[in-house]
CSV table of C-alpha atoms in Angstrom, one decimal:
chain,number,residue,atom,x,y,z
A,40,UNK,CA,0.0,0.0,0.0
A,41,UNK,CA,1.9,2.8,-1.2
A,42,UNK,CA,0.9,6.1,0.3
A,43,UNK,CA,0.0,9.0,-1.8
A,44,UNK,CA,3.1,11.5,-2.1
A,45,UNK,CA,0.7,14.7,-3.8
A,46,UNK,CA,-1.0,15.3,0.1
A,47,UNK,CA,2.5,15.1,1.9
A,48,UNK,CA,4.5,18.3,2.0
A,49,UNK,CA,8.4,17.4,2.2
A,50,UNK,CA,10.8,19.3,3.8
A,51,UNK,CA,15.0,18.9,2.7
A,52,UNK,CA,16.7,19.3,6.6
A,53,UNK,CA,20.1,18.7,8.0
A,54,UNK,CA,20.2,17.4,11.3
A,55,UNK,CA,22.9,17.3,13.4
A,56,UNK,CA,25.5,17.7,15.9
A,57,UNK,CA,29.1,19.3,15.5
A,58,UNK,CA,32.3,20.4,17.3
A,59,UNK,CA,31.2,23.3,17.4
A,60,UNK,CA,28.4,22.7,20.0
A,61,UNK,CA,29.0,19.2,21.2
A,62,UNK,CA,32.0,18.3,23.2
A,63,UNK,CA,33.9,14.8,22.2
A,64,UNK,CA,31.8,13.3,24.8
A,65,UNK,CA,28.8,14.0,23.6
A,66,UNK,CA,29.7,13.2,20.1
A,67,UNK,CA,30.5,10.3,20.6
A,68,UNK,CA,26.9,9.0,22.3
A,69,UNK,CA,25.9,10.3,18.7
A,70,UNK,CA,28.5,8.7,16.5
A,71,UNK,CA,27.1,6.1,14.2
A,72,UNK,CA,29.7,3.2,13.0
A,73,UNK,CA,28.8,1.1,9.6
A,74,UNK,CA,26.6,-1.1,11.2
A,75,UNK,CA,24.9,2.4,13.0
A,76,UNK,CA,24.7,3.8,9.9
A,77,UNK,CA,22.8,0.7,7.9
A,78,UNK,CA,20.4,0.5,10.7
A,79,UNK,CA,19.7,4.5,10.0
A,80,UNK,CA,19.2,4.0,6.8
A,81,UNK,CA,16.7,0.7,6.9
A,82,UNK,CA,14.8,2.6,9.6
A,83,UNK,CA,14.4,5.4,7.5
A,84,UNK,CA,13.3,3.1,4.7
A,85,UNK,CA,10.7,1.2,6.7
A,86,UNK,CA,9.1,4.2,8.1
A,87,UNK,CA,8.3,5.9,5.2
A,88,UNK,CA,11.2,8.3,4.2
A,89,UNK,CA,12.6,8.1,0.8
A,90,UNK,CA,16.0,10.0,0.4
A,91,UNK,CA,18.4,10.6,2.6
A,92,UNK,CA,22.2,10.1,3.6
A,93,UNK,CA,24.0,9.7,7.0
A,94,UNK,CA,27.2,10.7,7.8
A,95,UNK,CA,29.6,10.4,11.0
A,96,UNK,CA,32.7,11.1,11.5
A,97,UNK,CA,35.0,12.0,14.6
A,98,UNK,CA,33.8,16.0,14.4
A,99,UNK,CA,29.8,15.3,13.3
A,100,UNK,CA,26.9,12.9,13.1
A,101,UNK,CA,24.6,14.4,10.1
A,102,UNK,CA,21.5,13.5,8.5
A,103,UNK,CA,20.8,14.9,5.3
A,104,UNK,CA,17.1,13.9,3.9
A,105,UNK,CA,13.5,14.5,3.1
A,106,UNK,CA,11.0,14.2,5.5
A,107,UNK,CA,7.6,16.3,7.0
A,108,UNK,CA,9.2,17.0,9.8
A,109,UNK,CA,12.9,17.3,11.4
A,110,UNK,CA,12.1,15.2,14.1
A,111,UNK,CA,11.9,11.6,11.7
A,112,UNK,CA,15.2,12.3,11.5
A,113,UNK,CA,16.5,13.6,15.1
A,114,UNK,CA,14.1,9.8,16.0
A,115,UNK,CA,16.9,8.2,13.6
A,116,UNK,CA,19.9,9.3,15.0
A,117,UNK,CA,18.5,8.9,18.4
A,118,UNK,CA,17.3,5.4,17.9
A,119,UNK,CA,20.4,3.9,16.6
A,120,UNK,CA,23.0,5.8,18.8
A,121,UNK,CA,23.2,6.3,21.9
A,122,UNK,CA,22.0,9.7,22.6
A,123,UNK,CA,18.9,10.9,23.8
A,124,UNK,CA,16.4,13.7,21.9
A,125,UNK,CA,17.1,15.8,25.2
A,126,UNK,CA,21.4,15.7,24.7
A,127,UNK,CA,20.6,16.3,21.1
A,128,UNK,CA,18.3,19.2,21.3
A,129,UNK,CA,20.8,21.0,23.6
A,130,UNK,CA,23.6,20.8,21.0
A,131,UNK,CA,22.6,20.0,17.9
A,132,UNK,CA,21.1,21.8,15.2
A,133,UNK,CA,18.7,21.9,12.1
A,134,UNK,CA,18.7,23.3,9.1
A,135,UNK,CA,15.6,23.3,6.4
A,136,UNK,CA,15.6,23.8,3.0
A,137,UNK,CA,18.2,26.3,2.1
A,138,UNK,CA,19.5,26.0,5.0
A,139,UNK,CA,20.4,22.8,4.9
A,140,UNK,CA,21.7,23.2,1.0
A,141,UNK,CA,24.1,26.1,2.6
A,142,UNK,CA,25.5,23.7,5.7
A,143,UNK,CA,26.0,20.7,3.0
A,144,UNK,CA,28.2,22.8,0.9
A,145,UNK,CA,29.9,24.3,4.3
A,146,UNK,CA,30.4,20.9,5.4
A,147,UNK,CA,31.8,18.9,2.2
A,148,UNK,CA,33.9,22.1,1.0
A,149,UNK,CA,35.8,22.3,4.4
A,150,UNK,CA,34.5,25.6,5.5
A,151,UNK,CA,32.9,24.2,8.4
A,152,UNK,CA,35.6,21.5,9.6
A,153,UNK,CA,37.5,22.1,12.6
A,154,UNK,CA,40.8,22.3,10.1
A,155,UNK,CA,39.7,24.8,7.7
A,156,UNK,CA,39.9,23.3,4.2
A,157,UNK,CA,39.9,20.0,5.9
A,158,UNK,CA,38.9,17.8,2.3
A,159,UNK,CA,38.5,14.3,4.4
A,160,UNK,CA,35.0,15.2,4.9
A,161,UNK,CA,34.3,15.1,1.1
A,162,UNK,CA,35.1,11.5,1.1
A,163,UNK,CA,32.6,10.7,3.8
A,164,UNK,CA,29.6,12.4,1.8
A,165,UNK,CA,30.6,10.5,-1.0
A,166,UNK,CA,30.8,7.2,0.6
A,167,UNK,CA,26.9,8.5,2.5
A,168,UNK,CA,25.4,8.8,-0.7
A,169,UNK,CA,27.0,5.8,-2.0
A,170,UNK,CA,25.6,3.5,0.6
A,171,UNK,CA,21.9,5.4,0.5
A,172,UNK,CA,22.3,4.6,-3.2
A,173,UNK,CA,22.5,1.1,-2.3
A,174,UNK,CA,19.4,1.2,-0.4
A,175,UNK,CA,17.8,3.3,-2.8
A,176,UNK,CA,17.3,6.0,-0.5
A,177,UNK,CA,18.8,8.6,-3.0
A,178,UNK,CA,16.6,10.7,-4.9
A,179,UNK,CA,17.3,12.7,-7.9
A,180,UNK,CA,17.8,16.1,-5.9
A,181,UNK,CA,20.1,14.6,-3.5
A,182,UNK,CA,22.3,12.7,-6.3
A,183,UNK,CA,22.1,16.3,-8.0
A,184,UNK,CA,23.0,18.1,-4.9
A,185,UNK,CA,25.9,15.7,-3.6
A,186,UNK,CA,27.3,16.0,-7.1
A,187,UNK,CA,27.2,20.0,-7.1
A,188,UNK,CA,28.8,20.0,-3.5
A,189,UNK,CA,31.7,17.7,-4.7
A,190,UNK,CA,32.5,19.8,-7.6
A,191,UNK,CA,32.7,22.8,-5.4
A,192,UNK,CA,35.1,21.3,-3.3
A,193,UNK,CA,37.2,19.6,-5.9
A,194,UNK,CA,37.1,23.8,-7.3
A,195,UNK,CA,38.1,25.0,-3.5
A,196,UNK,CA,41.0,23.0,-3.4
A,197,UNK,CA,42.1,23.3,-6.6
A,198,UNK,CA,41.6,27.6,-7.0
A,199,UNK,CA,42.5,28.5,-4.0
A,200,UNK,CA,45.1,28.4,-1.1
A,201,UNK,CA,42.4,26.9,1.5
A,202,UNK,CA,43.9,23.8,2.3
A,203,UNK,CA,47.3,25.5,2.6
């Protein structure tokens, strides 16, 4: 029983927590390892939501997706870590829409790492999509958009002094 798409209105959000407001400690309640992030991603898939990628590294734990409401998504990282909705809402954030475009380019072109021009994080997007690919949890805006933000940082490191 598939449900009808036209009456839901869909949202793009980040979701998230960072260095910049989460100490190590708290991260890592939040971080997400392979298996974490497979269990994110069938969650998601079973409950309804249809795009999105996961990412976690030693500096963040992101979500990236579609949904009605930020909270299916905070309810995924919460589920399969082990935070709590109460640690994340005191140091996490979301972002909707362009909001959420802006952080995604921040994030994969380095301008938001702890190292500015820090180009590991690149990778891990690439290797998030990759696996939501292969649960066919990537939709053509999110291919589209993690394709754009790539680009960008391939043209940051290569025009300009950032990473030196």
């Amino acid at each position: 029983m598939e449900k009808n798409n036209i009456s839901k209105h869909l949202s793009f959000y980040a979701v998230g927590l960072s260095y910049r407001k989460a100490d190590a400690e708290v991260r890592g309640k939040f971080s997400l390892d392979t298996t974490g992030k497979t269990k994110v991603l069938q969650q998601a898939k079973a409950e309804g939501i249809t795009s999105l990628i996961v990412s976690s590294t030693c500096n963040r734990t992101e979500i990236y997706g579609f949904a009605e409401h930020p909270f299916q998504l905070i309810k995924l990282l919460c589920d399969n870590s082990n935070g709590t909705v109460e640690e994340f809402q005191r140091v996490a954030f979301v972002y909707k829409n362009t909001e959420a475009i802006s952080h995604i380019f921040r994030v994969g072109t380095g301008l938001d790492s702890q190292i500015l021009g820090d180009f590991e994080i690149i990778s891990q997007i690439k290797l998030s999509f990759t696996e939501s690919k292969a649960h066919g949890l990537a939709n053509a805006f999110l291919e589209r958009l993690v394709n754009c933000v790539i680009q960008a940082s391939k043209r940051i490191k290569n025009e300009t002094e950032l990473s030196s």
